mmCIF file of C-alpha atoms in Angstrom:
data_model
loop_
_atom_site.group_PDB
_atom_site.id
_atom_site.type_symbol
_atom_site.label_atom_id
_atom_site.label_comp_id
_atom_site.label_asym_id
_atom_site.label_seq_id
_atom_site.Cartn_x
_atom_site.Cartn_y
_atom_site.Cartn_z
ATOM 1 C CA SER A 1 -2.339 17.972 -21.601
ATOM 2 C CA ASP A 2 -0.530 15.114 -19.857
ATOM 3 C CA PRO A 3 0.925 12.765 -22.507
ATOM 4 C CA ARG A 4 0.295 9.843 -20.147
ATOM 5 C CA GLY A 5 -3.369 10.776 -19.810
ATOM 6 C CA PRO A 6 -6.368 8.905 -21.188
ATOM 7 C CA GLY A 7 -6.665 8.633 -24.944
ATOM 8 C CA PRO A 8 -9.839 8.351 -27.005
ATOM 9 C CA VAL A 9 -12.338 5.718 -25.873
ATOM 10 C CA GLY A 10 -11.223 2.279 -26.970
ATOM 11 C CA GLU A 11 -7.577 3.284 -27.411
ATOM 12 C CA ALA A 12 -4.710 2.781 -25.004
ATOM 13 C CA PRO A 13 -3.488 6.049 -23.477
ATOM 14 C CA SER A 14 -0.237 7.351 -24.902
ATOM 15 C CA GLY A 15 2.648 5.568 -23.210
ATOM 16 C CA ALA A 16 0.442 3.118 -21.284
ATOM 17 C CA VAL A 17 2.092 0.066 -19.756
ATOM 18 C CA SER A 18 1.160 -3.061 -21.673
ATOM 19 C CA CYS A 19 0.975 -6.192 -19.552
ATOM 20 C CA ASN A 20 -0.194 -8.474 -22.342
ATOM 21 C CA ALA A 21 -1.579 -8.198 -25.849
ATOM 22 C CA THR A 22 -5.058 -7.191 -24.675
ATOM 23 C CA MET A 23 -4.505 -5.069 -21.544
ATOM 24 C CA THR A 24 -2.880 -1.705 -20.991
ATOM 25 C CA TYR A 25 -2.728 0.394 -17.856
ATOM 26 C CA SER A 26 -2.544 4.171 -17.674
ATOM 27 C CA THR A 27 -2.189 4.209 -13.879
ATOM 28 C CA VAL A 28 -0.233 1.890 -11.598
ATOM 29 C CA LEU A 29 -1.042 1.711 -7.874
ATOM 30 C CA LEU A 30 1.781 0.662 -5.579
ATOM 31 C CA ASP A 31 1.782 -0.111 -1.892
ATOM 32 C CA PHE A 32 4.687 1.394 0.047
ATOM 33 C CA ASP A 33 5.561 -0.825 3.009
ATOM 34 C CA LEU A 34 7.078 -4.192 2.094
ATOM 35 C CA THR A 35 6.592 -3.455 -1.616
ATOM 36 C CA LEU A 36 8.865 -0.481 -2.250
ATOM 37 C CA PHE A 37 10.193 0.131 1.253
ATOM 38 C CA ASP A 38 11.913 -2.410 3.510
ATOM 39 C CA THR A 39 9.848 -1.714 6.614
ATOM 40 C CA ASP A 40 11.169 -4.696 8.527
ATOM 41 C CA ALA A 41 14.769 -3.484 8.169
ATOM 42 C CA ALA A 42 13.783 -0.045 9.514
ATOM 43 C CA GLU A 43 12.031 -1.308 12.625
ATOM 44 C CA ALA A 44 14.928 -2.761 14.646
ATOM 45 C CA PRO A 45 17.166 0.324 14.336
ATOM 46 C CA ALA A 46 14.199 2.585 15.108
ATOM 47 C CA PHE A 47 13.389 0.527 18.200
ATOM 48 C CA GLY A 48 17.023 0.624 19.334
ATOM 49 C CA SER A 49 17.191 4.378 18.773
ATOM 50 C CA THR A 50 14.005 4.852 20.786
ATOM 51 C CA LEU A 51 15.320 2.860 23.736
ATOM 52 C CA ALA A 52 18.641 4.736 23.634
ATOM 53 C CA GLN A 53 16.820 8.081 23.729
ATOM 54 C CA MET A 54 14.829 6.842 26.716
ATOM 55 C CA GLY A 55 18.002 5.672 28.474
ATOM 56 C CA MET A 56 16.801 2.078 28.389
ATOM 57 C CA GLU A 57 18.978 -0.972 27.771
ATOM 58 C CA HIS A 58 18.363 -2.640 24.415
ATOM 59 C CA GLN A 59 17.781 -6.344 25.088
ATOM 60 C CA PRO A 60 16.893 -8.868 22.346
ATOM 61 C CA ALA A 61 13.987 -10.156 24.470
ATOM 62 C CA HIS A 62 12.542 -6.639 24.623
ATOM 63 C CA TYR A 63 12.553 -6.302 20.858
ATOM 64 C CA ALA A 64 11.058 -9.786 20.447
ATOM 65 C CA ALA A 65 8.215 -8.847 22.820
ATOM 66 C CA TYR A 66 7.643 -5.597 20.937
ATOM 67 C CA ARG A 67 7.538 -7.436 17.576
ATOM 68 C CA GLU A 68 5.021 -9.980 18.872
ATOM 69 C CA ILE A 69 2.727 -7.233 20.165
ATOM 70 C CA ASN A 70 3.127 -5.048 17.080
ATOM 71 C CA VAL A 71 2.438 -7.888 14.635
ATOM 72 C CA ALA A 72 -0.721 -8.867 16.547
ATOM 73 C CA LEU A 73 -1.984 -5.275 16.523
ATOM 74 C CA TRP A 74 -1.308 -4.835 12.796
ATOM 75 C CA ASP A 75 -3.067 -8.149 12.141
ATOM 76 C CA ALA A 76 -6.086 -6.636 13.920
ATOM 77 C CA VAL A 77 -5.818 -3.535 11.690
ATOM 78 C CA HIS A 78 -5.740 -5.695 8.560
ATOM 79 C CA ALA A 79 -8.755 -7.632 9.839
ATOM 80 C CA GLY A 80 -10.666 -4.354 10.235
ATOM 81 C CA GLU A 81 -10.824 -4.677 14.034
ATOM 82 C CA MET A 82 -8.968 -1.437 14.758
ATOM 83 C CA ALA A 83 -7.666 1.651 12.969
ATOM 84 C CA PRO A 84 -3.972 2.129 12.122
ATOM 85 C CA ALA A 85 -3.798 5.197 14.401
ATOM 86 C CA ASP A 86 -4.839 2.977 17.344
ATOM 87 C CA VAL A 87 -1.513 1.145 17.099
ATOM 88 C CA HIS A 88 0.561 4.254 17.990
ATOM 89 C CA VAL A 89 0.531 4.081 21.774
ATOM 90 C CA LEU A 90 -1.259 0.787 22.399
ATOM 91 C CA ARG A 91 1.730 -1.289 21.287
ATOM 92 C CA PHE A 92 3.923 0.482 23.839
ATOM 93 C CA GLU A 93 1.288 0.288 26.587
ATOM 94 C CA GLN A 94 1.225 -3.477 26.111
ATOM 95 C CA TRP A 95 5.008 -3.651 25.775
ATOM 96 C CA VAL A 96 5.853 -1.766 29.010
ATOM 97 C CA GLU A 97 3.318 -3.919 30.845
ATOM 98 C CA ARG A 98 4.820 -7.117 29.447
ATOM 99 C CA ILE A 99 8.441 -6.249 30.294
ATOM 100 C CA GLY A 100 7.530 -4.643 33.631
ATOM 101 C CA SER A 101 8.892 -1.212 32.773
ATOM 102 C CA GLY A 102 7.773 2.113 34.188
ATOM 103 C CA ALA A 103 8.555 3.871 30.890
ATOM 104 C CA ASP A 104 5.975 6.293 29.501
ATOM 105 C CA PRO A 105 4.191 4.587 26.550
ATOM 106 C CA GLN A 106 3.263 7.929 24.968
ATOM 107 C CA ARG A 107 6.894 9.108 25.025
ATOM 108 C CA LEU A 108 8.069 5.775 23.607
ATOM 109 C CA SER A 109 5.503 6.051 20.840
ATOM 110 C CA ASP A 110 6.434 9.626 19.975
ATOM 111 C CA LEU A 111 10.145 8.832 19.792
ATOM 112 C CA PHE A 112 9.538 5.617 17.851
ATOM 113 C CA LEU A 113 7.418 7.331 15.191
ATOM 114 C CA VAL A 114 10.169 9.876 14.573
ATOM 115 C CA ALA A 115 12.778 7.099 14.479
ATOM 116 C CA MET A 116 10.717 5.021 12.036
ATOM 117 C CA GLY A 117 10.567 7.985 9.664
ATOM 118 C CA ALA A 118 14.334 8.431 9.947
ATOM 119 C CA HIS A 119 15.341 4.790 9.346
ATOM 120 C CA GLY A 120 15.041 2.430 6.430
ATOM 121 C CA GLU A 121 15.519 2.406 2.700
ATOM 122 C CA LEU A 122 13.765 1.394 -0.466
ATOM 123 C CA TYR A 123 14.373 -2.101 -1.749
ATOM 124 C CA PRO A 124 17.250 -2.299 -4.235
ATOM 125 C CA GLY A 125 16.073 -1.398 -7.725
ATOM 126 C CA ALA A 126 12.881 0.343 -6.551
ATOM 127 C CA ILE A 127 13.863 3.767 -7.933
ATOM 128 C CA ASP A 128 14.762 2.238 -11.296
ATOM 129 C CA VAL A 129 11.422 0.435 -11.500
ATOM 130 C CA LEU A 130 9.520 3.576 -10.500
ATOM 131 C CA THR A 131 11.403 5.692 -13.028
ATOM 132 C CA ARG A 132 10.714 3.205 -15.815
ATOM 133 C CA LEU A 133 7.034 2.898 -14.896
ATOM 134 C CA ARG A 134 6.664 6.677 -14.576
ATOM 135 C CA ALA A 135 7.789 7.069 -18.182
ATOM 136 C CA LYS A 136 4.854 4.884 -19.251
ATOM 137 C CA ALA A 137 2.008 5.489 -16.799
ATOM 138 C CA ARG A 138 0.733 7.561 -13.918
ATOM 139 C CA LEU A 139 1.936 6.306 -10.551
ATOM 140 C CA ALA A 140 0.007 6.388 -7.297
ATOM 141 C CA MET A 141 1.241 5.225 -3.909
ATOM 142 C CA VAL A 142 -1.243 3.892 -1.378
ATOM 143 C CA THR A 143 -0.495 2.910 2.183
ATOM 144 C CA ASN A 144 -2.477 2.108 5.303
ATOM 145 C CA SER A 145 0.424 2.958 7.564
ATOM 146 C CA LEU A 146 0.730 5.960 9.851
ATOM 147 C CA ALA A 147 1.129 9.361 8.199
ATOM 148 C CA ASP A 148 3.497 10.451 10.989
ATOM 149 C CA VAL A 149 5.885 7.749 9.788
ATOM 150 C CA GLN A 150 5.227 7.724 6.043
ATOM 151 C CA ARG A 151 5.447 11.453 5.283
ATOM 152 C CA PRO A 152 8.981 11.805 6.721
ATOM 153 C CA ARG A 153 10.068 8.680 4.801
ATOM 154 C CA ILE A 154 8.564 9.903 1.545
ATOM 155 C CA ASP A 155 10.199 13.312 2.009
ATOM 156 C CA ARG A 156 13.571 11.850 3.059
ATOM 157 C CA LEU A 157 13.639 9.514 0.060
ATOM 158 C CA GLY A 158 12.465 12.173 -2.409
ATOM 159 C CA LEU A 159 9.520 10.115 -3.643
ATOM 160 C CA ASP A 160 7.013 12.951 -4.145
ATOM 161 C CA GLU A 161 8.427 13.700 -7.599
ATOM 162 C CA LEU A 162 7.884 10.128 -8.800
ATOM 163 C CA PHE A 163 4.192 9.858 -7.907
ATOM 164 C CA ASP A 164 1.148 11.635 -9.301
ATOM 165 C CA ALA A 165 -0.747 10.834 -6.104
ATOM 166 C CA ILE A 166 0.142 9.585 -2.641
ATOM 167 C CA THR A 167 -2.663 8.391 -0.383
ATOM 168 C CA ILE A 168 -2.080 7.550 3.246
ATOM 169 C CA SER A 169 -5.181 6.115 4.909
ATOM 170 C CA THR A 170 -4.655 8.005 8.170
ATOM 171 C CA GLU A 171 -4.769 11.287 6.222
ATOM 172 C CA ALA A 172 -7.972 10.430 4.350
#
């Protein structure tokens, strides 16, 4: 039996995290992007890597245009107007149109997804917090980001061992 599992009805589970005198938690849900992982810091190097692989010049105005488009599309995802998977290629279709490039949006998207999985780090102290929480409660990661990006990050950072469950909305 898992020592962090539920105890008898009315009792706090063994090792539960106590947030105040009257509440305990046996499971803690954590978002990944911008909570544990510095997504913003990963994006610029991933974009630069993508352009380099495509043989395109990296110009600040190009990245600014990409960011504007990407933020608007993710705002639409958060508003329930589109699915996260719809962002993959659409952001690059809009971007190549805006900058007047003949680059292949699908190829840009494919390279960018790989680059996003390869770049970026957890926020400082995240592993320590996760380790301390894990000693007291079950941990579950939830994210609405793209599985093609998140799975390589999770694997690269060795996070599987810290979580009892990892749910990525595009895998559900």
